[in-house]
CSV table of C-alpha atoms in Angstrom, one decimal:
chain,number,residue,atom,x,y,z
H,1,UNK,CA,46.1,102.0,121.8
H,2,UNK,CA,50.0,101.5,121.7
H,3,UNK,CA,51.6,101.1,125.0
H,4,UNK,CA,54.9,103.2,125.2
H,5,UNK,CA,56.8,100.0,125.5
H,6,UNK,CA,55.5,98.8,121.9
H,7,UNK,CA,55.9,102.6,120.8
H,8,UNK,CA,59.9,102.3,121.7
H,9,UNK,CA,59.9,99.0,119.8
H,10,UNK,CA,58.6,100.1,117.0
H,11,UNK,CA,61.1,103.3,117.4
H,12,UNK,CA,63.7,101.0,117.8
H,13,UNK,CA,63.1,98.9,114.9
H,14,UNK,CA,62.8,102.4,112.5
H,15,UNK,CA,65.8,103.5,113.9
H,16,UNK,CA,67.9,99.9,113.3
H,17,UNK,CA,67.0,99.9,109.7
H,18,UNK,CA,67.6,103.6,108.8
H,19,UNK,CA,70.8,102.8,110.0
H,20,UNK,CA,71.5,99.6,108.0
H,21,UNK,CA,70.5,101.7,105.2
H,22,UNK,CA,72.7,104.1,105.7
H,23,UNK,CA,75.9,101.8,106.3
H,24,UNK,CA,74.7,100.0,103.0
H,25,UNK,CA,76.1,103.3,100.6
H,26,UNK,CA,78.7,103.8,103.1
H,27,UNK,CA,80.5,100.6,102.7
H,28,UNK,CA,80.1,100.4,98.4
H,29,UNK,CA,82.0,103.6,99.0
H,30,UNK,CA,84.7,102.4,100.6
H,31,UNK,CA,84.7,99.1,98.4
H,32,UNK,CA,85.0,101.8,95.7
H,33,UNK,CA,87.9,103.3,97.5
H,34,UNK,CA,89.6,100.3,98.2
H,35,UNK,CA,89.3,98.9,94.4
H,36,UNK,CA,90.7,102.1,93.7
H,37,UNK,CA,93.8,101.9,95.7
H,38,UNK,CA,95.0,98.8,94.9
H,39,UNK,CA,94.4,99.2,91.1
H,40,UNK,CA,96.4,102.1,91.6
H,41,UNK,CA,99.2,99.9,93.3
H,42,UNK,CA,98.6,97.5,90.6
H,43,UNK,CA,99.6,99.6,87.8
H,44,UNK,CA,102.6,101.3,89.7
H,45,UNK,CA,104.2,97.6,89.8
H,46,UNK,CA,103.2,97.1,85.9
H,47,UNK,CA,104.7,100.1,85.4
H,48,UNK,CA,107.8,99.0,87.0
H,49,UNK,CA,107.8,95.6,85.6
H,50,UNK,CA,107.7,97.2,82.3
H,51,UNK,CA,111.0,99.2,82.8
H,52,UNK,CA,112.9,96.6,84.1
H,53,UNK,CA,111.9,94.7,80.5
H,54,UNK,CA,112.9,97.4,78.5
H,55,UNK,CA,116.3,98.0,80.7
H,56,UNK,CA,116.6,94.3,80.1
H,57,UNK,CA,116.3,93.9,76.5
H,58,UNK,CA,118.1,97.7,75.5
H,59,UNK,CA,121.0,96.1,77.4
H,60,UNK,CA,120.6,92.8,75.3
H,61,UNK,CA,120.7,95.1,72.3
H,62,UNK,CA,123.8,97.0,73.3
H,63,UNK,CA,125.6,93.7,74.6
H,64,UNK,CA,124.5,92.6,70.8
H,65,UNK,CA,125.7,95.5,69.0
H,66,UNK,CA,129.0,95.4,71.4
H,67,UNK,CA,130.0,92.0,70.5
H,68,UNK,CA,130.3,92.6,66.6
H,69,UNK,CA,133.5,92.8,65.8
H,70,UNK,CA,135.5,95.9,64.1
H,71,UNK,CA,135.4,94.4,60.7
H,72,UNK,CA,131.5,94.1,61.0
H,73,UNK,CA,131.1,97.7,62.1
H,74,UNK,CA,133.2,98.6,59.4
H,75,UNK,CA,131.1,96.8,56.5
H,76,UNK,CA,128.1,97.9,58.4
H,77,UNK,CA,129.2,101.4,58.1
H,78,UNK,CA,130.3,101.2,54.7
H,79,UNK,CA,126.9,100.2,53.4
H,80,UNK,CA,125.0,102.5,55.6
H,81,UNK,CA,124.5,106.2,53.2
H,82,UNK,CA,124.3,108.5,56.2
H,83,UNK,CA,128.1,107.5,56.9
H,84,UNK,CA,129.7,108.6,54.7
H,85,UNK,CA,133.2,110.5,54.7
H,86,UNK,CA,134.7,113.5,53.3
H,87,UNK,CA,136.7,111.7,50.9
H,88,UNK,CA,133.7,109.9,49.1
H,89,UNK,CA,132.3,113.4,48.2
């Protein structure tokens, strides 16, 4: 027969790995969570990154567009259709 202090052992030991198991789920949830929350973080600055590019090179465009000269926007105009006046009707 078991003596009660094997019997609290044996409790003991039941009782230590229920608990193990039950941190086990616990922590891949918060892994989970964690992953989560910086891949959300990770995006945001992606995001970011990605308009400040496009602000960049729009401005690049407009400083390109603003540097032609009035005699370049006027042949440009002439040859686009869309442009056209009310005496060339």
């Amino acid at each position: 027969m078991l003596t009660p202090q094997e019997i609290r052992a044996r409790d003991r030991k039941r009782w230590t790995i229920f608990a193990i198991a039950l941190l086990i789920p616990i922590a891949l949830v918060l892994l989970l969570f964690i992953a989560a929350s910086q891949d959300a973080k990770t995006k945001a600055q992606y995001d970011q990154e990605r308009a400040g590019y496009a602000e960049k090179y729009q401005q690049q465009d407009s400083n390109a567009s603003a540097a032609m000269s009035s005699q370049q926007q006027f042949d440009k105009l002439k040859q686009d259709p869309e442009a056209k006046t009310a005496d060339q009707h």
